[in-house]
Amino acid sequence: MKKQINLTVNGKAYSHEVEARLLLVHYLRDELRLTGTHVGCDTSSCGSCTILMDGLAVKCCTLLAVQADGANITTIEGLADNDSLHPLQEGFREEHGLQCGFCTPGMIMTAADLLSTNSDPSEQEIRHALEGNFCRCTGYHNIVKSIQYAANKINNKEVAS
Amino acid sequence: MTKMIGKSVKRVEDKRFITGKGQYTDDIILPNMTYAQFVRSPYAHAKVLGVDTSEALAHPGVVAVYTGADFAEINGVPCGWQVDFKNGDTMKEPKHPLIVVDKARHAGDAVAIVIAESREAARDAADLVDVDYEELEAVVDPKKAAEEGAPLVHDDVPNNICFDWELGNPKEEVDAAIAAASHVTTLEFANQRVAPNAIEPRSYIGDYDSTNDKYTLYTSTQNPHLIRLLMCAFVLGIPEHKVRIVSKDVGGGFGSKIFHYTEEALVTYISKQLGRPVKWTAERSEAFLTDAHGRDHVSKAEMGFDAEGKITGLRIKTYASMGGYLSTFAPAVPTYLHGTLLQGVYTTPKIHIDVVATFTHTSAVDAYRGAGRPEATYLLERLMDTAALEMEMDPAELRFKNFIPAFNGIDEPGYATNVALQYDSGNYAPVLERALEMTGYKDFRKEQAEARANGKLLGIGFSTYIEACGIAPSAVVGALGARAGLFEVSQVRVHPTGKVSVFTGAHSHGQGHETTFAQVVADKFGIPMEDVDIVHGDSDTVAFGMGTYGSRSLAVGGSALVKSIEKIIDKGTKIAAHKLEAAEEDLEFAEGKWTVKGTDKSIGFADISLTAYVPHDYPAGLEPGLDFSSFYDPANFTYPFGAHIAIVEVDKDTGKVSLKRFIAVDDVGNVINPMIVDGQIHGGVVQGIGQALLEHAFYDEDGQLVTGSYMDYAMPRADDVPMIETDRTTTPCPHNPLGVKGAGEAGAIGSTPAVVNAVMDALAPYGIKNLSMPLTSESVWRAMKG
Ligand code: FES
Ligand code: FES
């Protein structure tokens, strides 16, 4: 069974006929070819697929494409304009918050949600916010620092190098 | 120009990953591509009596369905390491078929493969394949598998024993040393099975091009050229020059992506049958069932001491699971990567280890971050802290008493161990001294006593480890049973304009070679890093390589790189001598130019490279071009070491272990990029913490993997761990040009026993000495209840 969906992704309007069973993550990856959103599990546990839907971080492996009808979605590809970097992207690079990079888009999108409601989180608040995201490479140490870097930058605080 | 080596240069590769532009295998969609879905055995051990594919074939969108019979003529996947029995009998090496024919030997063993137009159609049709199984009894424990009457994994492998093996001093001498000891510490435990769990699941695309009779395999591997060799020569029998392997961005490996997997051969083979690309990407639950796991040892360890606390002997007996089939490096892990590490950093005069490797009805077991060395370190370091407790000695003091004295491996010889290795250089006391200082150990015991008085269970644990990295000299590993060489290859191409492309056989799946290797090149040539590009993971552009594992990229691949760089500089010197009309001996190369010593006459790198490609005015007899390859086969392994200290608090009411602090002082030799090395240590340490406190790939008696998803398998999350406090000492490797030792596995090797020791220290008031990992709240709580 196919259904029409209309949605905005990274500022661009899309309209597609999709199978009712199609997962949003597969719609983004296969249909729109936005492959920065990854799939790391089949139990909504790893957070690799995290995107912003109407401003909130969601795991789009757990949503059907049809549930995104009318939604406004931001993926890692749309977090910053053109060649510029979002403070979080910059933070991950500056603080070595990634190794293999597979968890990174999900981490950044989760952190974007956190910083939108709490622009100056403590270490514990950051760790708590990342609870739904696995990283097997970094031990989280530098991910925490990356998010602190971005928070400081957003708050115009001195960024320790 | 500022030196690049030794600087925390930000990573060049990050841009594509932080913007979502990385290209992992599953991101690739080829025209006309089909999707594969496996039908996998729900039983650990079952006869396959029949497979009915008719309904699946009739399902809309299905292109083909294959069963074991379709591949009966094809060889199985080979094992790359042979360890023979003590009595000289050949290792048992049963066939590992692409799809099972007669019997399923672990839950998840493939019984059929469905190919369809879409992922969904393939999945639906796989449910329609009707398999007639006769379930049989299974065995999952590596020790029980060897008992008389245990169910057999392979009918032609008696008692499930793949091989037995020993190493060290004569057994009688070790027995005597232990019998004469004034104190013997004995521990029996499992080093539990864990799942590597790279966050990117394995993914492969086979793509056959009939016009050119050429195959391309896109694969999430750590090891592109070895996969090509194994698949072409041993499995599919196709010519190697007709196969291209592409593995550009790979989302973590930790060992699990070293090996040649059946699915790689299947998508490659089937793409030719169908004339269409075939993609398979593991689901996480499938990854749990089919990725090679790590550890799974059951050991008895005994260490003898004299009255002063000097170690007099060490005796180990280990049962190691190989799983249902032999994976690529499986036999090497409990033997040459484990038994050989039992000297540790101590002067133990007599050591003997006995290993029995068994088949069990479980997923294959092979190298996982550290591979054998974490298991060895766990044995030694658990023994040390337990002995200290039993002998009422300070665990740090006990270690200082037993450390091998410092040696630099240059004017002082390397250290010959009792277990076949020759350590290159080492200085073990300073790492522990520094770690104690960072911990504030002097005050800790006071704090602990106060905490205890207040009803709080605070504990500290130590681990002083050594590892053998930079694997390895080909002649040595060959003598030990490796069926491949373990050198590394580099090609450095200087373009006419002085820009540089480097092709390396090392493979990055998170290690950051595009940065560290470029730092080395930029420094040696005196050119900006932006002028250097590092290429890896494509067998059509990279001549050859042995891949990345065993912390070998920089120690072996980096050394191969330096060899090519030196050849370029040598040739450049010849050209410069001609241009400057000077003798070669009168030239020096520094800061990107050749200068006639004592003059201001010089010529730059880009001028020389242009001359090499436009050789109008050129030395007679010299070939044009500036492009060199090198193979580097190291003289020895490298031996990084370190001291890890964990501080934990155990909740009296719930048994929950909270890791308060983790201090890691590592010596990995010289460091090219401290930021990247620290990152490697953080990640390794947390994986080791995961094994100590959370992780267990647990098979029940029937061979069902109970923890087969992220819902059930507990892996460290951000709020399970503290910041990792790191520092370093530097004892350069004496036998490679960069003096580097490797940092990829150190964290995972050192951290696990430190954490477990800390929990045991916290539980000392309860008289608890030995608990099995993982130390979950439940197991700790039960132990406290008695
Ligand atoms: S892929 Fe969505 S949570 Fe793992
Ligand atoms: S960077 Fe590899 S999983 Fe996080």
Coordinates of C-alpha atoms in Angstrom, one line a residue, chain B residues 183-187 189 301-306 308-314 316 341-348 376-404 432 441 445 460-465 644 753-754 756-758 760-761 769:
Chain B
H183 CA 53.0 -18.8 48.9
V184 CA 50.8 -19.9 46.0
T185 CA 47.9 -17.8 44.7
T186 CA 45.4 -19.8 42.7
L187 CA 42.5 -18.4 40.7
F189 CA 37.9 -18.1 36.2
A301 CA 46.2 -19.8 37.1
E302 CA 48.7 -20.5 39.8
M303 CA 51.5 -18.2 40.8
G304 CA 54.2 -19.0 43.4
F305 CA 56.1 -16.5 45.5
D306 CA 59.1 -16.6 47.9
E308 CA 59.9 -11.8 50.1
G309 CA 57.2 -11.7 47.5
K310 CA 59.3 -12.4 44.5
I311 CA 57.5 -14.5 41.9
T312 CA 59.0 -17.9 41.6
G313 CA 56.7 -19.6 39.1
L314 CA 53.6 -19.4 37.0
I316 CA 48.4 -21.8 33.5
L341 CA 52.6 -12.6 27.0
L342 CA 52.7 -14.4 30.3
Q343 CA 56.1 -13.0 31.3
G344 CA 54.3 -9.7 31.6
V345 CA 56.6 -7.0 33.1
Y346 CA 57.9 -9.4 35.7
T347 CA 61.1 -11.4 36.2
T348 CA 59.1 -14.7 36.7
A376 CA 47.1 -12.9 29.5
T377 CA 47.1 -9.6 31.3
Y378 CA 43.9 -10.5 33.1
L379 CA 45.5 -13.7 34.4
L380 CA 48.6 -12.0 35.6
E381 CA 47.1 -8.9 37.0
R382 CA 44.3 -10.6 38.8
L383 CA 47.0 -13.0 40.3
M384 CA 49.1 -10.0 41.4
D385 CA 46.4 -8.1 43.3
T386 CA 45.0 -11.3 44.8
A387 CA 48.5 -12.4 45.9
A388 CA 49.1 -9.0 47.5
L389 CA 45.9 -9.3 49.4
E390 CA 46.7 -12.9 50.5
M391 CA 50.2 -12.0 51.5
E392 CA 49.1 -8.7 53.1
M393 CA 51.4 -6.7 50.9
D394 CA 50.8 -3.5 49.0
P395 CA 49.9 -4.4 45.4
A396 CA 52.0 -1.6 44.0
E397 CA 55.0 -2.6 46.2
L398 CA 54.6 -6.2 45.0
R399 CA 54.9 -5.0 41.5
F400 CA 57.9 -2.8 42.0
K401 CA 59.6 -5.8 43.6
N402 CA 59.0 -8.0 40.5
F403 CA 59.5 -5.6 37.6
I404 CA 62.1 -6.4 34.9
L432 CA 53.4 2.9 37.8
Y441 CA 47.9 6.9 46.3
R445 CA 44.4 4.2 51.7
I460 CA 41.4 0.5 44.2
G461 CA 42.8 -1.9 41.5
F462 CA 46.0 -2.0 39.6
S463 CA 47.2 -3.4 36.3
T464 CA 50.7 -3.1 34.9
Y465 CA 50.6 -4.6 31.5
H644 CA 46.3 1.5 34.8
P753 CA 41.9 -6.3 35.4
A754 CA 42.4 -2.9 37.0
V756 CA 38.0 -6.1 38.6
N757 CA 40.8 -5.7 41.0
A758 CA 39.3 -2.5 42.3
M760 CA 37.7 -7.0 44.7
D761 CA 39.5 -4.5 46.9
K769 CA 38.3 -12.7 46.3

